[in-house]
Amino acid sequence: MVSYMTGSNTSVDSLAPKMQKETLESFRSGKVNLLFTTDVVEEGIHVPNCCYVIRFDLPKTVRSYVQSRGRARQNNSEFIMMLERGNVEQRNQLYDIIRSEYSMTNSAIKRDPDSDPCLLKDHTFEETNVFIVDATGASVTADSAVSLIHKYCGKLPGDKYYTPKPNFQFTSSEGLYKCKLTLPVNAAVQTIVGPPSRNSHLAKQLVCLEACKQLHQMGALDDHLTPSIEEPSENACISKGKDPGAGAGAGAGTTKRKELHGTTCIQALCGSWGEKSDDAVFFAYKFDFKCNIITVVYSGFVLLIESKLADDVGNTEMDLFLIGKMVKASVSSCGQVHLNAEQMMKAKRFQEFFFNGLFGKLFVGSKSSGAPREFLLRDKTSSLWSPSHMYLLLPLEDNSTDELRIHWPGITACTLAAEFLNKNSLLGTEQSDDDGSNPSLNSTGSPVTYCKETNIIRFANSSVDANSLRNTVVLAIHTGRIYCIIEAVSDKTAESSFAETVDTVSSEFATFYEYFYKKYNIVLKHPGQPLMLLKQSHNPHNLLVNFNDEGVSAKASQAGVVNEKPRFHVHMPPELLLVLDVPVSVLKSLYLLPSLMHRLESLMLANQLREEINICSSNIDIPSSMILEALTTLRCCESFSMERLELLGDSVLKYAVSCHLFLRYPNKHEGQLSARRSLAVCNSTLHKLGTDHKIQGYIRDGAFDPRRWVAPGQRVLHPVPCKCGVDSLEVPLDKKFQTEDPKVKVGKSCDRGHRWLCSKTISDCVEALIGAYYLSGGLVAALYVMKWLGIDAELDPLVVAEVINQASLRTYVPNYEIHMIESKVGYNFSVKFFLQEALTHESLHESYCYQRLEFLGDSVLDLLITQYLYNHHTNIDPGELTDLRSASVNNENFAQVAVRHDLHKHLQHCSTLLSNQISEYVQSFTESDNTTRLDPSIKGPKALGDLVESIVGAILIDTNLNLDKVWRIVEPLLSPIVTPDKLELPPFRELNELCDSLGYFIKEKCKNKGEVVHAELLLQLDHDLLVGEGFDRSRKVAKGKAASCLLKDLENRGISRKKRKHDCVDSSQTMEDDSLEPTIPKRQRRAEIQLLDESKKACSATPATPVIVTVKTKKGGPRTTLFELCKKLLWPMPSIKATEHKSSAPMEIGEGPERKKGFISFVSKIILNVPGYDIIECTGDAKADKKSSSDSAALFMLYELEQRGKLIIEETL
């Protein structure tokens, strides 16, 4: 591998010192084996031994030649210089350099050491005043020690008000000089007194040499005698960086990197009774369902499992949302239940029969697949049961209260029905290839005629009075599908017209009799019986998401009315129906079970992780629901996610690590502490901690797909075969299971539970777990889970007491300002020195300063304010909560707090620049009243914000880390804390979010005019083109000023964004179809957009020449092309509205290869406003889904624009 290195000021491509260090580390480790460099490495930089040193440019001096050749110090190494062929001048110059070297060497060899006693004395003295590091051979002499001390001080934390540098004081006595060296307050060593010397210059050198020795002993200088900027972890933190062998790709804990991980098996659902034929004992958990509509009744169910669930898992409640109604499901523990061998057989058969009949298929194989059609339960069904997924879901008798009464008659009826189908499965075979076989129902022994007087209907397995048919659950023996009878249609029989009954214009079948004969090869024996009107069964739905709040008008939602989709029913002869002696309420409850079990399984998994964390402690009680929230991402589309807990956990982690480092390393300065904290809380560290404890297997990162949910005994209807290349359920942490491919879908799992996760999701989950434990059990619980994770953040009360004791022994000079500031803060310090230290800027050159307390106070304020916002704003989305924290926890806000309470007057410093800047800022702050927004370009000096943070840090230590007490003291100082309705976003971001919600685009132009940046923003409305301009030295500030101009212009035009805390008007009723914009997660913040004035003059946005575009016809291609076109030309986003069409008979949808049959089609209409030209409308073709219909409409729009000369379609892919 090849790399290069230059000096820090050599050219535009020069490397910063940090990059130089990384390059040298790569060269030392062997990762880089060929290094190109300038003459920066001739001295002052330690380069490891090299085999070859090749110099392309001729050295200009003997010194340069010797230094370059000195890099080839390894045994058998070679030093090569390149000369231009035929260049006599270069050759003579090289010979002169070599001759000069030989001359110096000979002079040194021939010198008589006895000829000059002074020279010998000086020489001997110089050799003894050198410090050599045994490990590396690096050395520093008395002469070079002074520059090394200056270099070390330059690496210490400082700012524009103070530059760290050494201070020398000399004293003389009896002709000898002593030098006292005072290093900056944040140095590892404060004061050193050197040995007596004959002159002040030598005294200064010797004291610096002694300082180098001590700094090396304390680790401030490394073994190469260079300042240690980032110290080793010393087991306090985990090494930062990419995984070994990760290459140049994205590192661990980043969003860009995706990793393949498995899913942890739920131990509570494991069972060993699947293969047994004898009796078994189960733990029983009763499911009760209560609908908000009293007349709607659901049957109870019981869950039978081998393991006992935790109390908060086995006794829980949840809401299930259906169309127009809500069902509250409650789970309660009912002790243990014993089932004998016969009951076990029937229970398993019921589960196999009903879940496959309702959500799967009871018949496998078909003529199209070439496999013979067979009844699923014909042979042994052991393959449908897995030991890792074993439980029974059985119906309960209605009106059963506390007593657990399983509905055995219904279970037995399903068992008999399964036996009937097993014996008569040929009745359901498809039409044969004209072999003359015509299966019929004679085997049932049913009468051939239908007696109208007795009103008895003959079904496949029984006879039923026609008056008692309503809500009877039946199964079609030719398809294996389950239905519910609505009524017997007295005027329709199997001999009635097929086309008229199914509402189709034409049909190849004249009657139902003909339909079943030709399609299924079934000869109806009772064609005179009335047809049954049946309600179809349907796929399970995700009932955990309240879809009633989406796409529903405000008036309808307030009235509790939801427009329910029209229902389609089927007609069927009764002799093809098998009556199931099961109440319809059982059937309705079965649709609730997939969502209920999914949530219950998630709680079981959360409890499993909780038990693993709490294995060493029984005193910490964290609800499983809180753990589940910490494991759930936004992709799950639940009403909760880890985002808020992650925000809180981030602050808790930062605070705990900051306190631990502050207490453990009393002699380390703020820069060293910050480096260690960054290392401990960075995403790569958290990722490693999470994967070490296998947290990735517990994370829920995909929305519940009820079609893929299967109960034990149910055959998978939508399999996703594993193609991950992993034989085990757990995926190894290997580079080959990492990718940055944007095409890889995150959150979708295969049948073995393997799924791709964003690497950062694991880091976020770790923080969310810390937040969950803190929220439920306080700081003690949070520290416990951090310890379990491997984060060293212990807060020892004895260490806190020692810090307080040491501070109380420090010299404190009584000062009236201390009492004055105590009255302003509202707290009297027990140890006054803490406050004195918190007020002292490093420029005062005292033996202390506020930097360490500022480091502590920063984390304290972050935690306290985040916790306050979390508790007081429970209904806002995580993104807005983050914005509130950012607006509250920043240096500018703290600087305003300092000025508002006159704390700035007590800052002790010796910087004229700081004093002037504070005065200017105070004047600007005073002049701005409450109605005027402070100019964003005016920023308070950082020292003012640091002052507030250091005071809070001092209060924390003085109160023995009592967070509650600190908050009671600090809250009045910080008030008023920003609220959602007072939140002010940065102007540029506010403009972007407003335009996104309106469907407008912004074009940005930035030019440098001397030292000033000119920013210009263009915004095309429906009729006007707005221009905003801003000037500033900073590009960001200039863009902010330009955005502010546009926001004021939009507000004057009646276009504004207003946040409302309650009862926001949901504008989603006007958004009846997918947005044209590509799928991007939108913020959940609701906004009320008011358009008050549209009567403005038109502004032409039509391009002078047609735009050339390339259209991709694959799904999403036309929409993306149109979107990019509008963005390029600043046209407002077009609107798309899809209309759904349904038919009870199959209809042809689409054209060409995409042509297929279906019952539902969509037609989309698109409207595009071309500013200054026209409003264009296009309607697409009918398609089977909304997105395809939107693509069709977008494609028609592109063709229309081409006909009008607005664009040229160069190619269609």
Short mmCIF file of C-alpha atoms in Angstrom, two decimals, residues 191-567:
data_model
loop_
_atom_site.label_atom_id
_atom_site.label_comp_id
_atom_site.label_asym_id
_atom_site.label_seq_id
_atom_site.Cartn_x
_atom_site.Cartn_y
_atom_site.Cartn_z
CA THR A 191 6.03 23.61 38.80
CA ILE A 192 9.65 22.41 38.47
CA VAL A 193 12.84 23.99 39.87
CA GLY A 194 16.03 23.19 37.98
CA PRO A 195 19.57 22.61 39.33
CA PRO A 196 22.07 25.50 39.88
CA SER A 197 23.90 26.53 36.69
CA ARG A 198 26.63 29.00 35.74
CA ASN A 199 24.31 31.05 33.54
CA SER A 200 20.58 31.62 33.09
CA HIS A 201 20.53 30.10 29.59
CA LEU A 202 21.87 26.79 30.83
CA ALA A 203 19.56 26.89 33.86
CA LYS A 204 16.60 27.24 31.52
CA GLN A 205 17.78 24.27 29.43
CA LEU A 206 18.32 22.04 32.44
CA VAL A 207 14.93 22.74 34.02
CA CYS A 208 13.26 21.96 30.67
CA LEU A 209 15.25 18.70 30.46
CA GLU A 210 14.04 17.75 33.93
CA ALA A 211 10.48 18.65 32.91
CA CYS A 212 10.78 16.34 29.88
CA LYS A 213 11.81 13.48 32.15
CA GLN A 214 8.86 13.99 34.49
CA LEU A 215 6.37 14.47 31.65
CA HIS A 216 7.55 11.19 30.12
CA GLN A 217 7.19 9.40 33.44
CA MET A 218 3.61 10.67 33.73
CA GLY A 219 2.73 9.67 30.18
CA ALA A 220 2.38 13.22 28.87
CA LEU A 221 5.26 12.47 26.46
CA ASP A 222 5.25 9.11 24.69
CA ASP A 223 8.24 6.84 24.11
CA HIS A 224 9.12 8.86 21.02
CA LEU A 225 9.16 12.03 23.17
CA THR A 226 6.21 13.58 21.39
CA PRO A 227 3.19 14.98 23.24
CA SER A 228 0.48 12.39 23.89
CA ILE A 229 -2.66 13.94 22.48
CA GLU A 230 -4.92 10.89 22.70
CA GLU A 231 -3.89 8.72 25.57
CA PRO A 232 -4.15 4.92 25.68
CA SER A 233 -7.34 3.52 27.13
CA GLU A 234 -5.78 1.80 30.13
CA ASN A 235 -8.78 -0.58 30.11
CA ALA A 236 -11.04 2.37 30.82
CA CYS A 237 -12.35 2.59 27.29
CA ILE A 238 -12.56 0.33 24.33
CA SER A 239 -10.26 1.01 21.43
CA LYS A 240 -11.77 3.22 18.82
CA GLY A 241 -11.58 2.58 15.12
CA LYS A 242 -12.62 0.19 12.47
CA ASP A 243 -12.64 -3.51 12.82
CA PRO A 244 -9.45 -5.28 11.85
CA GLY A 245 -9.41 -5.86 8.16
CA ALA A 246 -12.39 -3.61 7.57
CA GLY A 247 -10.47 -1.83 4.83
CA ALA A 248 -11.44 1.61 3.66
CA GLY A 249 -15.19 1.07 4.02
CA ALA A 250 -17.56 2.57 6.56
CA GLY A 251 -16.69 1.81 10.16
CA ALA A 252 -18.69 0.06 12.84
CA GLY A 253 -21.56 2.07 14.24
CA THR A 254 -22.17 4.07 11.05
CA THR A 255 -25.40 4.34 9.10
CA LYS A 256 -23.71 3.57 5.80
CA ARG A 257 -22.52 0.14 6.86
CA LYS A 258 -25.03 -2.72 6.84
CA GLU A 259 -24.45 -5.98 8.66
CA LEU A 260 -26.12 -9.37 8.47
CA HIS A 261 -27.34 -10.62 11.85
CA GLY A 262 -29.56 -13.38 13.14
CA THR A 263 -32.61 -13.31 15.40
CA THR A 264 -32.52 -14.64 18.95
CA CYS A 265 -34.77 -17.62 19.60
CA ILE A 266 -37.57 -17.07 22.14
CA GLN A 267 -36.85 -19.56 24.90
CA ALA A 268 -40.32 -19.24 26.45
CA LEU A 269 -41.93 -20.71 23.33
CA CYS A 270 -39.70 -23.77 23.14
CA GLY A 271 -41.38 -27.08 23.88
CA SER A 272 -40.55 -30.77 23.98
CA TRP A 273 -44.09 -32.15 23.76
CA GLY A 274 -44.47 -32.09 19.96
CA GLU A 275 -43.39 -35.69 19.35
CA LYS A 276 -45.09 -37.11 22.44
CA SER A 277 -48.43 -38.90 22.22
CA ASP A 278 -49.22 -38.90 25.95
CA ASP A 279 -50.60 -36.19 28.21
CA ALA A 280 -48.85 -32.92 29.05
CA VAL A 281 -49.01 -30.03 31.53
CA PHE A 282 -49.01 -26.41 30.32
CA PHE A 283 -48.98 -22.94 31.75
CA ALA A 284 -52.22 -21.28 30.64
CA TYR A 285 -52.68 -17.62 29.67
CA LYS A 286 -56.16 -16.43 28.89
CA PHE A 287 -56.91 -13.96 26.08
CA ASP A 288 -59.96 -11.75 26.52
CA PHE A 289 -61.18 -9.35 23.84
CA LYS A 290 -63.43 -6.37 24.46
CA CYS A 291 -64.59 -4.22 21.54
CA ASN A 292 -65.52 -0.57 21.89
CA ILE A 293 -68.71 -1.43 20.01
CA ILE A 294 -70.77 -3.37 22.53
CA THR A 295 -72.66 -5.46 19.99
CA VAL A 296 -69.44 -6.93 18.56
CA VAL A 297 -68.47 -10.05 20.50
CA TYR A 298 -65.23 -12.00 20.35
CA SER A 299 -64.53 -15.41 21.85
CA GLY A 300 -61.78 -15.81 24.37
CA PHE A 301 -58.71 -17.93 23.68
CA VAL A 302 -56.10 -19.60 25.82
CA LEU A 303 -52.38 -19.84 25.17
CA LEU A 304 -50.79 -23.07 26.40
CA ILE A 305 -46.99 -23.11 26.68
CA GLU A 306 -44.43 -25.20 28.51
CA SER A 307 -42.68 -22.28 30.24
CA LYS A 308 -43.96 -19.78 32.75
CA LEU A 309 -43.98 -16.17 31.59
CA ALA A 310 -42.84 -13.19 33.63
CA ASP A 311 -45.65 -11.46 35.47
CA ASP A 312 -45.65 -8.32 33.32
CA VAL A 313 -45.62 -10.44 30.15
CA GLY A 314 -48.29 -12.94 31.19
CA ASN A 315 -50.55 -10.18 32.53
CA THR A 316 -50.71 -7.37 30.02
CA GLU A 317 -53.06 -5.38 27.83
CA MET A 318 -52.84 -3.96 24.33
CA ASP A 319 -55.06 -2.20 21.81
CA LEU A 320 -55.84 -3.79 18.44
CA PHE A 321 -57.13 -1.46 15.73
CA LEU A 322 -59.66 -2.64 13.13
CA ILE A 323 -61.57 -0.63 10.57
CA GLY A 324 -63.95 1.59 12.47
CA LYS A 325 -63.41 -0.07 15.83
CA MET A 326 -60.87 -0.91 18.47
CA VAL A 327 -60.49 -4.08 20.50
CA LYS A 328 -58.73 -4.14 23.85
CA ALA A 329 -56.96 -7.46 24.30
CA SER A 330 -55.99 -8.54 27.78
CA VAL A 331 -53.72 -11.41 28.77
CA SER A 332 -53.97 -12.99 32.20
CA SER A 333 -52.29 -15.93 33.86
CA CYS A 334 -54.54 -18.90 34.73
CA GLY A 335 -52.15 -21.31 36.39
CA GLN A 336 -51.50 -24.73 34.89
CA VAL A 337 -53.66 -26.93 32.65
CA HIS A 338 -53.43 -30.69 32.16
CA LEU A 339 -54.35 -32.25 28.81
CA ASN A 340 -54.69 -36.00 28.31
CA ALA A 341 -53.46 -37.77 25.20
CA GLU A 342 -56.80 -37.51 23.37
CA GLN A 343 -57.15 -33.83 24.17
CA MET A 344 -53.58 -33.23 22.97
CA MET A 345 -54.37 -34.91 19.67
CA LYS A 346 -57.56 -32.90 19.19
CA ALA A 347 -55.92 -29.61 20.22
CA LYS A 348 -53.09 -30.07 17.73
CA ARG A 349 -55.52 -31.05 14.98
CA PHE A 350 -57.71 -28.01 15.65
CA GLN A 351 -54.71 -25.70 15.40
CA GLU A 352 -53.47 -27.35 12.21
CA PHE A 353 -56.93 -27.32 10.65
CA PHE A 354 -58.06 -23.82 11.50
CA PHE A 355 -54.85 -21.81 11.01
CA ASN A 356 -54.10 -23.49 7.70
CA GLY A 357 -57.70 -23.19 6.56
CA LEU A 358 -57.96 -19.51 7.52
CA PHE A 359 -54.48 -18.12 6.83
CA GLY A 360 -52.93 -20.81 4.62
CA LYS A 361 -53.96 -23.76 2.48
CA LEU A 362 -55.46 -27.09 3.47
CA PHE A 363 -54.66 -28.58 0.07
CA VAL A 364 -51.15 -28.72 -1.35
CA GLY A 365 -50.12 -29.36 -4.92
CA SER A 366 -51.93 -28.35 -8.10
CA LYS A 367 -52.14 -29.15 -11.80
CA SER A 368 -50.02 -26.08 -12.66
CA SER A 369 -47.20 -27.16 -10.36
CA GLY A 370 -47.29 -30.77 -11.53
CA ALA A 371 -47.58 -32.08 -7.96
CA PRO A 372 -50.66 -34.18 -7.05
CA ARG A 373 -53.26 -32.33 -5.02
CA GLU A 374 -53.41 -33.70 -1.48
CA PHE A 375 -54.98 -32.84 1.83
CA LEU A 376 -52.33 -31.18 3.99
CA LEU A 377 -53.27 -33.15 7.12
CA ARG A 378 -53.55 -36.50 5.33
CA ASP A 379 -50.29 -37.93 6.67
CA LYS A 380 -48.15 -37.17 9.68
CA THR A 381 -47.86 -33.47 10.41
CA SER A 382 -44.74 -33.49 12.57
CA SER A 383 -42.93 -31.33 9.99
CA LEU A 384 -45.34 -28.52 10.82
CA TRP A 385 -44.17 -28.38 14.43
CA SER A 386 -40.77 -27.09 15.53
CA PRO A 387 -39.35 -27.56 19.07
CA SER A 388 -38.28 -23.91 19.06
CA HIS A 389 -41.83 -22.73 18.34
CA MET A 390 -44.31 -24.79 20.35
CA TYR A 391 -47.59 -23.56 21.79
CA LEU A 392 -51.32 -24.14 21.50
CA LEU A 393 -54.03 -21.55 20.90
CA LEU A 394 -57.45 -22.97 21.82
CA PRO A 395 -60.90 -21.29 21.91
CA LEU A 396 -62.80 -20.85 25.14
CA GLU A 397 -66.50 -21.23 25.73
CA ASP A 398 -68.46 -18.00 25.64
CA ASN A 399 -69.50 -16.34 28.89
CA SER A 400 -66.71 -18.12 30.72
CA THR A 401 -65.56 -15.82 33.49
CA ASP A 402 -62.66 -16.66 35.77
CA GLU A 403 -62.94 -20.37 35.17
CA LEU A 404 -60.95 -21.63 32.21
CA ARG A 405 -63.32 -23.67 30.04
CA ILE A 406 -61.85 -24.78 26.72
CA HIS A 407 -64.37 -25.10 23.89
CA TRP A 408 -63.93 -28.85 23.37
CA PRO A 409 -67.11 -29.32 21.28
CA GLY A 410 -65.79 -26.89 18.66
CA ILE A 411 -62.33 -28.44 18.77
CA THR A 412 -63.84 -31.91 18.35
CA ALA A 413 -65.95 -30.68 15.44
CA CYS A 414 -62.84 -29.42 13.65
CA THR A 415 -61.15 -32.76 14.28
CA LEU A 416 -64.09 -34.57 12.68
CA ALA A 417 -64.07 -32.13 9.79
CA ALA A 418 -60.40 -32.85 9.20
CA GLU A 419 -61.16 -36.57 9.18
CA PHE A 420 -63.97 -35.99 6.70
CA LEU A 421 -61.68 -34.10 4.35
CA ASN A 422 -59.05 -36.77 4.73
CA LYS A 423 -61.50 -39.47 3.65
CA ASN A 424 -63.17 -37.43 0.91
CA SER A 425 -60.25 -35.35 -0.34
CA LEU A 426 -60.97 -36.46 -3.94
CA LEU A 427 -64.05 -34.25 -3.87
CA GLY A 428 -61.78 -31.29 -4.07
CA THR A 429 -59.64 -32.42 -6.99
CA GLU A 430 -59.47 -30.27 -10.04
CA GLN A 431 -60.90 -31.22 -13.39
CA SER A 432 -59.11 -34.21 -14.90
CA ASP A 433 -57.81 -34.36 -18.40
CA ASP A 434 -61.09 -35.70 -19.85
CA ASP A 435 -60.57 -39.16 -18.41
CA GLY A 436 -64.23 -39.54 -17.70
CA SER A 437 -63.93 -39.34 -13.92
CA ASN A 438 -66.63 -37.17 -12.41
CA PRO A 439 -66.38 -37.14 -8.63
CA SER A 440 -69.65 -36.33 -6.95
CA LEU A 441 -71.22 -36.25 -3.54
CA ASN A 442 -72.87 -39.65 -3.59
CA SER A 443 -70.46 -40.86 -0.97
CA THR A 444 -72.13 -38.65 1.58
CA GLY A 445 -75.41 -40.45 1.22
CA SER A 446 -77.30 -37.18 0.88
CA PRO A 447 -80.80 -37.26 -0.56
CA VAL A 448 -81.01 -36.38 -4.20
CA THR A 449 -83.90 -33.94 -3.82
CA TYR A 450 -84.32 -30.78 -1.80
CA CYS A 451 -87.47 -30.60 0.32
CA LYS A 452 -88.72 -27.02 0.25
CA GLU A 453 -91.49 -27.71 2.75
CA THR A 454 -89.15 -28.87 5.50
CA ASN A 455 -86.74 -26.01 4.75
CA ILE A 456 -83.80 -28.31 5.39
CA ILE A 457 -80.52 -27.59 3.63
CA ARG A 458 -78.23 -30.52 2.91
CA PHE A 459 -74.55 -29.73 3.40
CA ALA A 460 -71.60 -32.01 2.74
CA ASN A 461 -71.59 -33.43 6.26
CA SER A 462 -74.96 -32.53 7.79
CA SER A 463 -78.44 -31.08 7.33
CA VAL A 464 -79.30 -27.67 8.75
CA ASP A 465 -82.52 -25.68 9.06
CA ALA A 466 -82.39 -22.79 6.62
CA ASN A 467 -83.61 -20.39 9.30
CA SER A 468 -80.57 -21.03 11.51
CA LEU A 469 -77.85 -20.63 8.92
CA ARG A 470 -76.76 -17.06 9.67
CA ASN A 471 -73.17 -16.78 10.94
CA THR A 472 -72.58 -20.50 10.48
CA VAL A 473 -68.89 -21.21 9.87
CA VAL A 474 -68.35 -23.51 6.87
CA LEU A 475 -65.49 -24.84 4.79
CA ALA A 476 -65.54 -25.35 1.01
CA ILE A 477 -64.42 -28.91 0.42
CA HIS A 478 -63.13 -28.21 -3.09
CA THR A 479 -60.88 -25.30 -2.10
CA GLY A 480 -60.29 -25.78 1.62
CA ARG A 481 -61.27 -22.16 2.34
CA ILE A 482 -63.29 -21.11 5.38
CA TYR A 483 -66.38 -18.90 5.04
CA CYS A 484 -69.19 -17.52 7.13
CA ILE A 485 -72.79 -17.86 5.92
CA ILE A 486 -74.70 -14.62 5.60
CA GLU A 487 -77.96 -16.12 4.35
CA ALA A 488 -79.53 -18.63 2.00
CA VAL A 489 -80.48 -16.93 -1.27
CA SER A 490 -83.90 -18.40 -1.90
CA ASP A 491 -84.21 -17.18 -5.51
CA LYS A 492 -80.79 -18.43 -6.62
CA THR A 493 -79.84 -22.06 -7.23
CA ALA A 494 -77.02 -23.85 -8.97
CA GLU A 495 -79.10 -23.70 -12.13
CA SER A 496 -79.31 -19.89 -12.03
CA SER A 497 -77.41 -17.70 -14.45
CA PHE A 498 -73.75 -17.51 -13.44
CA ALA A 499 -73.10 -14.15 -15.14
CA GLU A 500 -76.08 -12.41 -13.51
CA THR A 501 -75.30 -13.71 -10.04
CA VAL A 502 -71.63 -12.69 -10.01
CA ASP A 503 -72.33 -9.32 -11.69
CA THR A 504 -70.20 -9.89 -14.74
CA VAL A 505 -71.00 -8.82 -18.29
CA SER A 506 -70.06 -12.12 -19.92
CA SER A 507 -68.89 -15.50 -18.76
CA GLU A 508 -67.88 -18.79 -20.32
CA PHE A 509 -70.16 -20.55 -17.80
CA ALA A 510 -73.92 -20.46 -18.19
CA THR A 511 -74.83 -21.73 -14.70
CA PHE A 512 -73.18 -22.61 -11.45
CA TYR A 513 -73.74 -26.25 -12.28
CA GLU A 514 -71.69 -25.81 -15.43
CA TYR A 515 -69.08 -23.73 -13.60
CA PHE A 516 -68.30 -26.42 -11.02
CA TYR A 517 -68.40 -29.17 -13.58
CA LYS A 518 -65.99 -27.52 -16.03
CA LYS A 519 -63.67 -25.92 -13.51
CA TYR A 520 -63.57 -28.55 -10.74
CA ASN A 521 -65.01 -31.64 -12.47
CA ILE A 522 -67.73 -31.82 -9.82
CA VAL A 523 -71.26 -32.94 -10.63
CA LEU A 524 -73.72 -31.28 -8.27
CA LYS A 525 -76.35 -33.72 -6.97
CA HIS A 526 -78.61 -31.08 -5.39
CA PRO A 527 -78.75 -28.28 -7.96
CA GLY A 528 -82.15 -27.23 -6.76
CA GLN A 529 -80.97 -26.13 -3.32
CA PRO A 530 -80.68 -22.38 -2.70
CA LEU A 531 -77.20 -20.94 -3.00
CA MET A 532 -75.44 -19.79 0.12
CA LEU A 533 -74.30 -16.18 0.31
CA LEU A 534 -70.90 -16.38 2.00
CA LYS A 535 -68.63 -13.86 3.62
CA GLN A 536 -65.08 -14.55 2.51
CA SER A 537 -62.23 -15.11 4.91
CA HIS A 538 -59.25 -12.81 4.46
CA ASN A 539 -55.57 -12.54 5.23
CA PRO A 540 -54.57 -11.36 8.70
CA HIS A 541 -53.76 -7.68 9.09
CA ASN A 542 -51.37 -5.70 11.25
CA LEU A 543 -53.74 -4.54 13.98
CA LEU A 544 -51.03 -2.93 16.10
CA VAL A 545 -51.02 0.24 13.98
CA ASN A 546 -53.92 2.65 14.21
CA PHE A 547 -54.64 3.17 10.53
CA ASN A 548 -57.89 4.88 11.44
CA ASP A 549 -55.92 8.08 12.06
CA GLU A 550 -54.46 8.13 8.56
CA GLY A 551 -56.27 9.30 5.49
CA VAL A 552 -59.51 10.01 7.39
CA SER A 553 -61.17 13.38 7.26
CA ALA A 554 -61.26 15.41 10.41
CA LYS A 555 -65.04 15.45 10.60
CA ALA A 556 -65.32 11.71 10.11
CA SER A 557 -62.70 10.96 12.72
CA GLN A 558 -64.35 13.26 15.24
CA ALA A 559 -67.69 11.53 14.67
CA GLY A 560 -66.09 8.13 15.02
CA VAL A 561 -67.10 7.21 11.47
CA VAL A 562 -64.65 5.55 9.13
CA ASN A 563 -65.41 4.83 5.51
CA GLU A 564 -65.23 1.06 5.36
CA LYS A 565 -64.21 -0.61 2.13
CA PRO A 566 -67.06 -2.34 0.26
CA ARG A 567 -67.31 -6.03 0.98
#
